[in-house]
XYZ file of C-alpha atoms in Angstrom:
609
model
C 0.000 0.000 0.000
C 1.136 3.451 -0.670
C 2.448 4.748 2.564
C 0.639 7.664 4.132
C 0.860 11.760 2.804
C 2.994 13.582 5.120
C 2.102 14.416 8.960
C 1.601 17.760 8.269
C -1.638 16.754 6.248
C -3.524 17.659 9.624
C -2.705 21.448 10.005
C -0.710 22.464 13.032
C -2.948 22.842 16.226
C -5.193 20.251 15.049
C -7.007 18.683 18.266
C -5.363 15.009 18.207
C -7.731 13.512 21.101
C -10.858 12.833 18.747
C -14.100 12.298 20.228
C -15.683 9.468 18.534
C -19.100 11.233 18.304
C -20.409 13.011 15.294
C -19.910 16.262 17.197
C -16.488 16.501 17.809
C -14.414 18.899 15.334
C -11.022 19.426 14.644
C -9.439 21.682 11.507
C -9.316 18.494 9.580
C -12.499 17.412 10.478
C -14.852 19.908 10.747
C -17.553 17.650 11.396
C -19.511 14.425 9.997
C -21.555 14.211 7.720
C -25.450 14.126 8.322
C -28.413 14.536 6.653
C -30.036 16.408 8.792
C -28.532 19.326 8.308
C -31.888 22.019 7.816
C -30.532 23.531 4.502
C -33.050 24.295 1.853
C -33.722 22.108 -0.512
C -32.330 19.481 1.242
C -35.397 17.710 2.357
C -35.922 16.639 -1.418
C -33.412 14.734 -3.599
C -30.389 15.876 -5.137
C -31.263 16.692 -8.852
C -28.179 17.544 -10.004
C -24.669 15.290 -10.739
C -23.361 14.849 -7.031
C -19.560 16.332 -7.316
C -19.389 14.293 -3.700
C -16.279 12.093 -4.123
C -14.784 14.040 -6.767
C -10.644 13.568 -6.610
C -9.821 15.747 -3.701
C -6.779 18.373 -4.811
C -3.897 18.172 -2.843
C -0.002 19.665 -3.404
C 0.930 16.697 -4.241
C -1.561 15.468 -6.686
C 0.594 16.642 -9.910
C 3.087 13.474 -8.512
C 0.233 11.253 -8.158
C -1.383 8.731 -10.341
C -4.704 7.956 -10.236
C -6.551 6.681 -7.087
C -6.693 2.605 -7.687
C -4.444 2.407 -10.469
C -0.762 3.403 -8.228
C 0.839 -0.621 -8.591
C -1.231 -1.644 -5.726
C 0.303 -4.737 -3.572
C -3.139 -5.402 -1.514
C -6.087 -6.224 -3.776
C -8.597 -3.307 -2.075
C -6.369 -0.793 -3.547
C -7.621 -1.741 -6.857
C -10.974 -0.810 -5.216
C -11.836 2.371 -7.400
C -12.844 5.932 -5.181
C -16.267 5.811 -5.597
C -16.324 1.547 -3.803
C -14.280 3.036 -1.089
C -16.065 6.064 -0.617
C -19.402 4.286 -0.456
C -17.405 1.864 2.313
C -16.881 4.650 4.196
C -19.475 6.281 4.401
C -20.991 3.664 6.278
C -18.434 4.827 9.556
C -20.856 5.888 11.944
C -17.403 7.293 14.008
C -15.542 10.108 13.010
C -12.515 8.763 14.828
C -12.853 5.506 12.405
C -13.062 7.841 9.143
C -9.940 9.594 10.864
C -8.049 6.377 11.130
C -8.863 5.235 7.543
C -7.893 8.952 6.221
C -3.726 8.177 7.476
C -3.372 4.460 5.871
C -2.706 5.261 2.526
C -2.614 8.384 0.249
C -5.965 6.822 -2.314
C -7.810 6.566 0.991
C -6.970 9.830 2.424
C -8.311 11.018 -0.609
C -11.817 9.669 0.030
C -11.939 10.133 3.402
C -11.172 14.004 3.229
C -13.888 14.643 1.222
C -15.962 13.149 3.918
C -14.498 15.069 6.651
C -14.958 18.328 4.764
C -17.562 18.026 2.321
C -20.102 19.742 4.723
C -18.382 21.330 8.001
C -20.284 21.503 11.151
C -20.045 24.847 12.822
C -21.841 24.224 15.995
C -19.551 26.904 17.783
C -17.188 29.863 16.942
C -14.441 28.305 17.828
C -15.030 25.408 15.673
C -15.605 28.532 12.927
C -11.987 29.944 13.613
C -10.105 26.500 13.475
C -11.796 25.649 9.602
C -11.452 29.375 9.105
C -7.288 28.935 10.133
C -7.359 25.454 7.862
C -8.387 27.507 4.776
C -5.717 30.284 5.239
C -3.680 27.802 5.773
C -0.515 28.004 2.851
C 1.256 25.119 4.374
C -1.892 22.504 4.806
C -1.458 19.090 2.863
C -5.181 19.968 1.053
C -6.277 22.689 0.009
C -9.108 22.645 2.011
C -11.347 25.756 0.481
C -11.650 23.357 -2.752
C -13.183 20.708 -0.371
C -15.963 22.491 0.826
C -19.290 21.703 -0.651
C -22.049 22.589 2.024
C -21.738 25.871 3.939
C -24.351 26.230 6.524
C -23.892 29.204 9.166
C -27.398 29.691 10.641
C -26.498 28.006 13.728
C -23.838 31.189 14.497
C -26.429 33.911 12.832
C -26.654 36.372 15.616
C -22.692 36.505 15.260
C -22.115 36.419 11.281
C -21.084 39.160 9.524
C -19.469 40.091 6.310
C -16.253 39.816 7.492
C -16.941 36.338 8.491
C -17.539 35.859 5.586
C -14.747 36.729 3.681
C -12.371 33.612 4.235
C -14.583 31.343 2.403
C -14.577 33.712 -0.793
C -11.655 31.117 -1.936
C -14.439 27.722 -1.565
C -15.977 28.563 -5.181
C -16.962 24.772 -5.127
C -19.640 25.409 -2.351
C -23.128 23.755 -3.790
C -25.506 24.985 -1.020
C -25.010 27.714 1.048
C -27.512 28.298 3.583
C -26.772 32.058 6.011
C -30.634 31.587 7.397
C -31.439 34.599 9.721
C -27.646 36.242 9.858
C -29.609 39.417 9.438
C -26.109 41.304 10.034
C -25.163 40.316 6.546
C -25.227 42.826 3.460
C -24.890 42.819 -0.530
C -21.291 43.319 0.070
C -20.295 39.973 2.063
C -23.031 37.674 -0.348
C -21.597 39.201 -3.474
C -18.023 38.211 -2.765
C -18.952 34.743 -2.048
C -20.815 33.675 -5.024
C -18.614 35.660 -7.183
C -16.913 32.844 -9.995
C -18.786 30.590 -7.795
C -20.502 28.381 -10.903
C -21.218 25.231 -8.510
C -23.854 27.027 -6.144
C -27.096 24.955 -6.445
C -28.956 26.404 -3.618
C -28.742 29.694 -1.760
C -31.303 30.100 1.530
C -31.236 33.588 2.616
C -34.392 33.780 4.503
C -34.981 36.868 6.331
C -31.769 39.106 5.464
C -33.478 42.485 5.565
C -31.075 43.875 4.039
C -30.620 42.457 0.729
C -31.153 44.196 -2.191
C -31.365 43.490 -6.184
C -27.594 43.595 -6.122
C -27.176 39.959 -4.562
C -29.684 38.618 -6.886
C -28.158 40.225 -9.847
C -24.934 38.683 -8.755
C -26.711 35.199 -8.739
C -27.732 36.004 -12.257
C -24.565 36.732 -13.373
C -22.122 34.287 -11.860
C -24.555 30.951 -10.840
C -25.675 29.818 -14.399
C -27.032 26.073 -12.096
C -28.971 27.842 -9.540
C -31.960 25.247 -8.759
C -32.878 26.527 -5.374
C -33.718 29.994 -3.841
C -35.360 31.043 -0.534
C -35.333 34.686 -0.294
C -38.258 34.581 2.327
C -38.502 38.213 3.779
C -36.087 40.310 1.367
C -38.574 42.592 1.434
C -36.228 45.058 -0.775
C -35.926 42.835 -3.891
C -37.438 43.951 -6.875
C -38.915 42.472 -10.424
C -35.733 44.009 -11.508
C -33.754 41.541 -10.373
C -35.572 38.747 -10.252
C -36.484 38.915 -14.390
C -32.400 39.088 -14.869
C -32.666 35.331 -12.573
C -35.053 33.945 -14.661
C -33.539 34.711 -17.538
C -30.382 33.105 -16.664
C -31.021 30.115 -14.653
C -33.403 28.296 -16.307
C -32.420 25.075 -14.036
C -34.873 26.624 -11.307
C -36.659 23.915 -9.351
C -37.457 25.122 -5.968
C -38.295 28.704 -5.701
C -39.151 30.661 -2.351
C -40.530 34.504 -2.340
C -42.350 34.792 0.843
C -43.152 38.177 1.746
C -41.072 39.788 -0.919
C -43.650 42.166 -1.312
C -42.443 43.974 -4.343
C -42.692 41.161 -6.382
C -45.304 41.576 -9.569
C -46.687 39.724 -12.451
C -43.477 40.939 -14.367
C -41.304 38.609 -12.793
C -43.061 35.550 -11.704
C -44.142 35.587 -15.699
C -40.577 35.633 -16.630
C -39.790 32.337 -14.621
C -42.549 30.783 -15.989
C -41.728 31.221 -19.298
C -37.733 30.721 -18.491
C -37.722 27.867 -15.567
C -39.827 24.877 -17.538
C -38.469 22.350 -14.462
C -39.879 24.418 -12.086
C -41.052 21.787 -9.096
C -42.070 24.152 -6.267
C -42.894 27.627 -5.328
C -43.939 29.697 -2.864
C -45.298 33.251 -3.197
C -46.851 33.651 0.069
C -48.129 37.228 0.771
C -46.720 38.259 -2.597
C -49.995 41.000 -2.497
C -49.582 41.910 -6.379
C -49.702 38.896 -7.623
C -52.596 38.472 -9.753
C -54.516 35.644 -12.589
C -52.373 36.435 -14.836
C -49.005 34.867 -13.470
C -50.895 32.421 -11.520
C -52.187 31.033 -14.944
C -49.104 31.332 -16.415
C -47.512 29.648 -13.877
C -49.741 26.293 -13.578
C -49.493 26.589 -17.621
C -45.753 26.698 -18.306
C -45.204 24.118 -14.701
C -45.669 21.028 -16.622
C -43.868 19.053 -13.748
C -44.605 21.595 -10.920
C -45.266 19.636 -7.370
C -45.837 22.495 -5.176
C -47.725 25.955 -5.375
C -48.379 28.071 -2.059
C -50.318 31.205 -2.802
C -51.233 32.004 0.765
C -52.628 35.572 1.024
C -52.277 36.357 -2.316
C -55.796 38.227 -2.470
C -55.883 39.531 -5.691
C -56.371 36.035 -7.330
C -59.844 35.044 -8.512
C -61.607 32.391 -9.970
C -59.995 33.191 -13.472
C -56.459 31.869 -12.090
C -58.078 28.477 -12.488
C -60.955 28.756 -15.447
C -58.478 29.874 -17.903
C -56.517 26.800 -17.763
C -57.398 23.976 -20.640
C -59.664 21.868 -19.880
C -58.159 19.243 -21.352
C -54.935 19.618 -19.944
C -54.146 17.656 -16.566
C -51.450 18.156 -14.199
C -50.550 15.064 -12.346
C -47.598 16.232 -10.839
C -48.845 18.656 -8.565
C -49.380 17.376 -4.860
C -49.372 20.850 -3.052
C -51.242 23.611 -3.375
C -51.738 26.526 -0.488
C -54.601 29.248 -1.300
C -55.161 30.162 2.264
C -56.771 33.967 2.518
C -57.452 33.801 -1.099
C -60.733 35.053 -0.465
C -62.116 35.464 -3.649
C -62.110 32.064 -4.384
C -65.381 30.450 -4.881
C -66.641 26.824 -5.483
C -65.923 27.470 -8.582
C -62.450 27.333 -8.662
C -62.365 24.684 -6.429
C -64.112 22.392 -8.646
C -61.861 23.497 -11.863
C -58.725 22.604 -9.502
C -59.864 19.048 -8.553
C -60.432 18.642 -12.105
C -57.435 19.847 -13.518
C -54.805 18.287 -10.334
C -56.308 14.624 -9.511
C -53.702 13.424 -7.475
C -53.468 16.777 -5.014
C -52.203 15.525 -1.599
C -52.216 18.406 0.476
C -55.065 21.377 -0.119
C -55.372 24.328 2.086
C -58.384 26.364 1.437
C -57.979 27.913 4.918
C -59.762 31.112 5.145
C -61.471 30.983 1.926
C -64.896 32.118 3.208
C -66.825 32.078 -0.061
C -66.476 28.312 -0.429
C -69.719 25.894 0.491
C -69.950 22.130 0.895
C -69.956 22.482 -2.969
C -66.033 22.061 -2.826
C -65.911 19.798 -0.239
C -68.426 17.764 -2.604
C -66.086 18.460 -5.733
C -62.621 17.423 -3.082
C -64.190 13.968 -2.013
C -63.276 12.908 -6.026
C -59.487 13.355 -5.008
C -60.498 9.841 -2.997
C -57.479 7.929 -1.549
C -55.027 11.002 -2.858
C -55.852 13.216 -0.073
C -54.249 13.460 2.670
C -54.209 16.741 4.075
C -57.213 18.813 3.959
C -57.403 22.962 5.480
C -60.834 23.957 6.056
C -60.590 26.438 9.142
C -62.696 29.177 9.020
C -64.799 28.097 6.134
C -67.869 28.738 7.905
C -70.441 27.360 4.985
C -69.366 24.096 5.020
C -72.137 21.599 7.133
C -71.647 18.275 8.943
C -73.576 16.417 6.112
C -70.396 17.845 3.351
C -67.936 15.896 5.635
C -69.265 12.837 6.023
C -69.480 12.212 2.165
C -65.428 13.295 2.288
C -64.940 10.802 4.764
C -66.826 7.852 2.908
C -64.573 9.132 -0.299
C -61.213 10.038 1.083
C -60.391 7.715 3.932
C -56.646 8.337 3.963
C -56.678 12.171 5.813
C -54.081 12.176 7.948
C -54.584 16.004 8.705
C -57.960 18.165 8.877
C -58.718 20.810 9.709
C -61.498 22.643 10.842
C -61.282 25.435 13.251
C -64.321 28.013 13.022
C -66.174 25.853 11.050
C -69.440 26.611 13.355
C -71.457 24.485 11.405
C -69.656 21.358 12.361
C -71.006 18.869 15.015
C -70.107 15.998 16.621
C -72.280 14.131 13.973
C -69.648 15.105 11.987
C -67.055 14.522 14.069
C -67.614 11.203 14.534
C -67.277 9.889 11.241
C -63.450 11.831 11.113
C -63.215 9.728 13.472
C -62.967 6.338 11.946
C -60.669 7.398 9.585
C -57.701 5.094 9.809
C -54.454 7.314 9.642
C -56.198 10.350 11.389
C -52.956 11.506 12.714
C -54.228 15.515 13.561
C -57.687 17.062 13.558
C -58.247 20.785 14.654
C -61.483 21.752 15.946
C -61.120 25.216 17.574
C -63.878 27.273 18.072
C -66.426 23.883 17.079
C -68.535 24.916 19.658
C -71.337 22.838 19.072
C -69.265 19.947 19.769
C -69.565 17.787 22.786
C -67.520 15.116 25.057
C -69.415 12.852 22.288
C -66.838 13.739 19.707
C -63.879 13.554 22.083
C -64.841 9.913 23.073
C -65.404 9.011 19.778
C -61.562 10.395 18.927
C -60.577 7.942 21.526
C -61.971 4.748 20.456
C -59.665 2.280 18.322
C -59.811 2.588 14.959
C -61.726 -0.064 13.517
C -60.918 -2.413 10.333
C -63.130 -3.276 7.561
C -64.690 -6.454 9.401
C -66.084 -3.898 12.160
C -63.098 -4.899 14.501
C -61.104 -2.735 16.841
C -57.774 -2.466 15.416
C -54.525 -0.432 17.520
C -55.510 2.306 19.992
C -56.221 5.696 18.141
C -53.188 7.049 15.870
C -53.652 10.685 16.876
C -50.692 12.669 17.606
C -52.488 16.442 17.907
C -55.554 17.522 18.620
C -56.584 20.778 18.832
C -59.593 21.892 20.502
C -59.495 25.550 22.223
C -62.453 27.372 22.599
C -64.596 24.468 22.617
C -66.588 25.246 25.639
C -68.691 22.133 25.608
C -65.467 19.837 26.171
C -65.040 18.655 30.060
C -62.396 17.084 32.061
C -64.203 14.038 31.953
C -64.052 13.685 27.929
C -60.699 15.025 27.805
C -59.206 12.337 30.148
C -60.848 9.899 28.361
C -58.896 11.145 25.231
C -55.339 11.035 27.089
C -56.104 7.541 28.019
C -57.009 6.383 24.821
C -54.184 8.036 22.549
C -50.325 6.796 23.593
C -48.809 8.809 20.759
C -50.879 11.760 21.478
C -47.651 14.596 21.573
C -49.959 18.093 21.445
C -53.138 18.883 22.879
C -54.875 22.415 22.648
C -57.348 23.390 24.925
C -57.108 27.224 25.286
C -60.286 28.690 26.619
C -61.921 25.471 28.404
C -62.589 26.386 31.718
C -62.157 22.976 33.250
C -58.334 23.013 32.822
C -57.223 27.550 32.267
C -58.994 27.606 36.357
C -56.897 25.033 37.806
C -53.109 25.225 38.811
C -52.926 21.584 39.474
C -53.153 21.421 35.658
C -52.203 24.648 34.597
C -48.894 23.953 35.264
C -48.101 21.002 32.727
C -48.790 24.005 30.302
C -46.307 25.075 27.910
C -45.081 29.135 28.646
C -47.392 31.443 26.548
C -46.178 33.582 23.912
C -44.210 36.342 24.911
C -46.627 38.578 22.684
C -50.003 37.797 24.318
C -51.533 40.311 26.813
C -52.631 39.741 30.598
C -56.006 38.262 29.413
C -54.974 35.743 26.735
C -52.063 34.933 29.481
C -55.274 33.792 31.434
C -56.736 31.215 29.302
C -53.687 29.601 27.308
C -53.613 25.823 28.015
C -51.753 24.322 25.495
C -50.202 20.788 26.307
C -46.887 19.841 24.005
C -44.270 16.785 24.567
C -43.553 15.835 28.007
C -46.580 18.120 29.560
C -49.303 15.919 27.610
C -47.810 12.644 29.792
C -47.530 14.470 32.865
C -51.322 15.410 32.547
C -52.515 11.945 32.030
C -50.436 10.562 34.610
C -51.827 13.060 37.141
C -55.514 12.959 35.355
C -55.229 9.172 36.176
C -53.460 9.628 39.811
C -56.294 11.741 41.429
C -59.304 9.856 39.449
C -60.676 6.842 38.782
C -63.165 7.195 35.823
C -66.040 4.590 36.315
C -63.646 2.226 38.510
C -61.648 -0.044 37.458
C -60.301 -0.054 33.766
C -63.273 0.839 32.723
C -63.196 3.936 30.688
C -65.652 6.855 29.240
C -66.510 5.062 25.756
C -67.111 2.177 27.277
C -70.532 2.968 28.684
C -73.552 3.956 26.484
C -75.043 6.464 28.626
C -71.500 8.097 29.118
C -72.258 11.171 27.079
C -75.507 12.016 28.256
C -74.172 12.019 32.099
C -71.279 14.515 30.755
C -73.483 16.717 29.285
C -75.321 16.970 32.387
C -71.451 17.861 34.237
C -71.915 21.036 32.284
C -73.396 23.065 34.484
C -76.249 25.889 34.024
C -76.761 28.634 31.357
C -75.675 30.980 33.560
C -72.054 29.560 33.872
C -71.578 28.791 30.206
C -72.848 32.602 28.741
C -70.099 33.831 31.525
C -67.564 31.360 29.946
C -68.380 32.770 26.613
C -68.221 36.188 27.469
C -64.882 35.461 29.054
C -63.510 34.182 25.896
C -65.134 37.203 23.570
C -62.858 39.447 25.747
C -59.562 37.289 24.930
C -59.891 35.254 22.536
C -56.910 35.015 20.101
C -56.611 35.819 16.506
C -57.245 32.659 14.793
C -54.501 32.592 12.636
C -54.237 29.705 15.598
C -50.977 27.819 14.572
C -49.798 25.486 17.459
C -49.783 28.620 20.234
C -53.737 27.912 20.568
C -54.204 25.164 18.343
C -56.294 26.683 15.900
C -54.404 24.932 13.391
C -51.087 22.817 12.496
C -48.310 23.518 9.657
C -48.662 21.962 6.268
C -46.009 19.201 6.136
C -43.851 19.240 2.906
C -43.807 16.170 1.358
């Protein structure tokens, strides 16, 4: 075997004692490699040709011939780069990759690139010792040509542009995520993708202030571009963003959220320039209008994902304009929360034209009837995600014919949806992957629809299968829910992880359980202090262990849905008139914007697929 390079291959001051867990750092290994690192982009396959494994460049490399072919003595040097890399990368130790990278020169080749192909800056100091590597004239690799994943977010409050100049040498860097280093300017961004014509990905979400100058620079020197997240760059312009299109027409994954300037003009010019355009998001993009939406579903022949969420402007055109005798399988997502134009209408032109939609969020789109839920249930076994909240038209009779259509929901939701009742409610239940339901502000539901949530899902032979799947369940402001029902539902779900019950007296008026609550936002006032009861992780077990220490429901093991004249009895637990108009006007005086999200559980997050 070839003997190994030199010792100075590990720069000077490297940390020899090297702790065998993923998280230990030194300048030669800057940390392992993981996928689940939080970059953008990441969570979907790599469509481009992976340049992971590519011959590492070293000082020596002139002398050298090619890895596998150097006279080899032992039979696994013949082993080509890419056998040994994919050996290696099975090392769940650092300190084993470490060991392999000083046998030979071939394998220090391979093993480099999987010390440095994506550093791990957990720390500064981890931050100065790549940052001394780099500058390094005297190290064994040249180290800056290694780098292939730059990820600072975890340091953003302490990023700057002068932090950023060392790595203006890596012009190999594929993804580059600064996420929230909202010190960071035009200048610093500039110099780092200049001659850069690797970069795949750039996430700058929420850099304030960039300006069309950094996205002219992308346009000018990143010809391969596929991903963008410019999510709150709130000064970028159609200027800009037409010069992108135009020159990266490898665009896959586009994200605009809240770049407010943002027009027709430009998302027009990426659909007509970006045909492999999988996903984008133009949430709160207020000037967008039916013509780029159109133009946008036309020219997206393979598109997977569209979020227009608050995009108000957008009618019913958007969608009727389309040919009706086009189809577009591909797309799975599609966000039109706030879009409140919207009618059934549209709806039923969408299911028509996307069959096989996965998630839909129709959130907030109050002009909508059971019309569209009618038109939805032909997505059948497709759907799995469904966002009714605040879709106040839609009626219990609507949802049962989506159940009997579409029985793989995993998600629905229906918060403000006054119409809804535990008839209703009921029949969600038996879905069999009902994983989260959100019912805040159903106030015409009972303990009847909470029981129901609790009883085993049943297969098609009428038996009871596993105990209920639900994870979250989200139920403030439903006055009519009581301890009893509630306790019932802990019992009954094991991998219940959230439960929302802002507003219900029976738990906001008693410290005992108050105190498995989760901290309130730091935004709410005095009053909405008051009645937040929101039950996450650990707190959700440490309320049905203490729900089951201090009562016995019924004796025994039996529990609420076990006995027939168990609601009735609940319902009578209630109370008078009296007390319940004093709840309500209690919960007029703070009740929370229903926006919702997880902080009252009006609601949950789409999941990207």
């Amino acid at each position: 075997m070839d003997p190994p390079p030199p010792s100075n291959f590990l720069d000077p001051g490297a940390d020899q004692n090297v702790d065998d867990s993923a998280s230990s750092s030194t300048p030669s290994s800057p940390g392992q490699i993981l996928d689940d690192e939080p970059d953008f982009s990441l969570a979907h396959n790599n469509d481009s040709q992976s340049s992971f494994g590519a011959s590492s460049s070293s000082r020596e490399e002139n002398d050298e011939a090619p890895i596998g072919y150097t006279n080899p003595k032992n039979p696994i040097e013949r082993l080509p780069p890419e056998i040994l890399i994919a050996i290696f990368t099975k090392l769940s130790s650092q300190n084993d990759i470490l060991n392999c990278l000083k046998v030979s020169k071939a394998w220090s080749r391979c093993c480099i690139d999987l010390l440095w192909h994506r550093p791990l800056f957990t720390t500064w100091d981890r931050l100065l010792n790549v940052v001394a590597s780099i500058q390094n004239p005297q190290a064994y690799w040249q180290y800056a040509d290694l780098i292939k994943r730059l990820n600072l977010s975890n340091l953003s409050d302490q990023i700057s542009d002068g932090t950023l100049q060392p790595f203006d040498h890596c012009k190999r860097i594929e993804r580059l995520t600064l996420t929230s280093c909202s010190s960071l300017t035009d200048y610093g961004i500039m110099n780092l993708v200049k001659g850069n014509r690797s970069l795949l990905a750039l996430d700058i979400t929420g850099l304030h202030s960039i300006t069309d100058q950094t996205i002219q620079a992308l346009a000018q020197n990143c010809p391969r571009l596929q991903g963008l997240n410019i999510t709150n760059c709130r000064k970028v312009t159609d200027a800009s963003l037409v010069a992108l299109a135009n020159s990266c027409k490898y665009l896959k994954r586009l994200k605009l959220n809240k770049c407010t300037l943002v027009t027709d003009d430009s998302i027009e010019a990426f659909a007509r320039r970006c045909p492999s355009m999988l996903e984008i998001d133009l949430q709160d993009c207020k000037y967008i209008t039916d013509h780029s939406v159109t133009a946008l579903v036309l020219g997206g022949r393979h598109l997977r994902e569209l979020r227009l969420a608050q995009c108000n402007l957008i009618t019913d055109d958007s969608f009727l304009q389309l040919p009706q005798h086009l189809k577009y399988e591909s797309l799975r997502i599609l966000d039109l929360t706030a879009c409140h134009l919207l009618t059934d209408l549209a709806v039923e032109r969408i299911i028509e034209c996307a069959p096989r939609l996965r998630i839909l969020v129709l959130a907030k789109c109050i002009e909508i009837t059971d019309r569209s839920v009618l038109a939805i249930t032909k997505l059948g076994k497709n759907l799995h995600d469904i966002h009714l909240g605040r879709c106040q038209q839609i009626s219990d009779e609507a949802l049962k014919e989506l159940v009997k259509s579409c029985n793989r929901i995993r998600y629905i939701d229906l918060a403000g949806c006054h119409r809804v009742t535990d008839a209703s409610v009921k029949q969600l239940a038996t879905l069999p992957k009902l994983r989260r339901i959100g019912l805040v502000k159903c106030q015409s539901i009972t303990d009847r629809s909470i029981l129901a949530l609790a009883r085993p899902s049943i297969d098609s032979k009428g038996r009871p299968q596993q105990p209920s799947n639900l994870e979250r369940v989200h139920l403030s402001y439903c006055v009519n829910i009581t301890l009893q029902g509630v306790h019932a539902l802990l019992n009954s779900c094991p991998k219940l992880t959230h439960l929302s019950l802002t507003g219900i007296q029976a738990f906001f008026l008693r410290e005992d359980l108050i105190k498995f609550c989760r901290e309130a936002p730091s935004e709410f006032n005095d009053d909405q202090r008051t009645v937040f009861c929101v039950f996450s992780g650990e707190g959700v077990g440490n309320l049905r262990d203490h729900l089951n220490s201090e009562m016995q429901v019924f004796g025994g093991q039996v529990t609420m849905y076990d006995d027939p004249d168990a609601g009735d009895e609940t319902m009578e637990m209630m109370g008078d008139d009296g007390e319940e108009r004093g709840l309500l006007g209690l919960m007029e005086s703070t009740v929370l914007d229903t926006e919702d999200g997880d902080e009252d559980g009006g609601g949950f997050d789409v999941e990207m697929q």
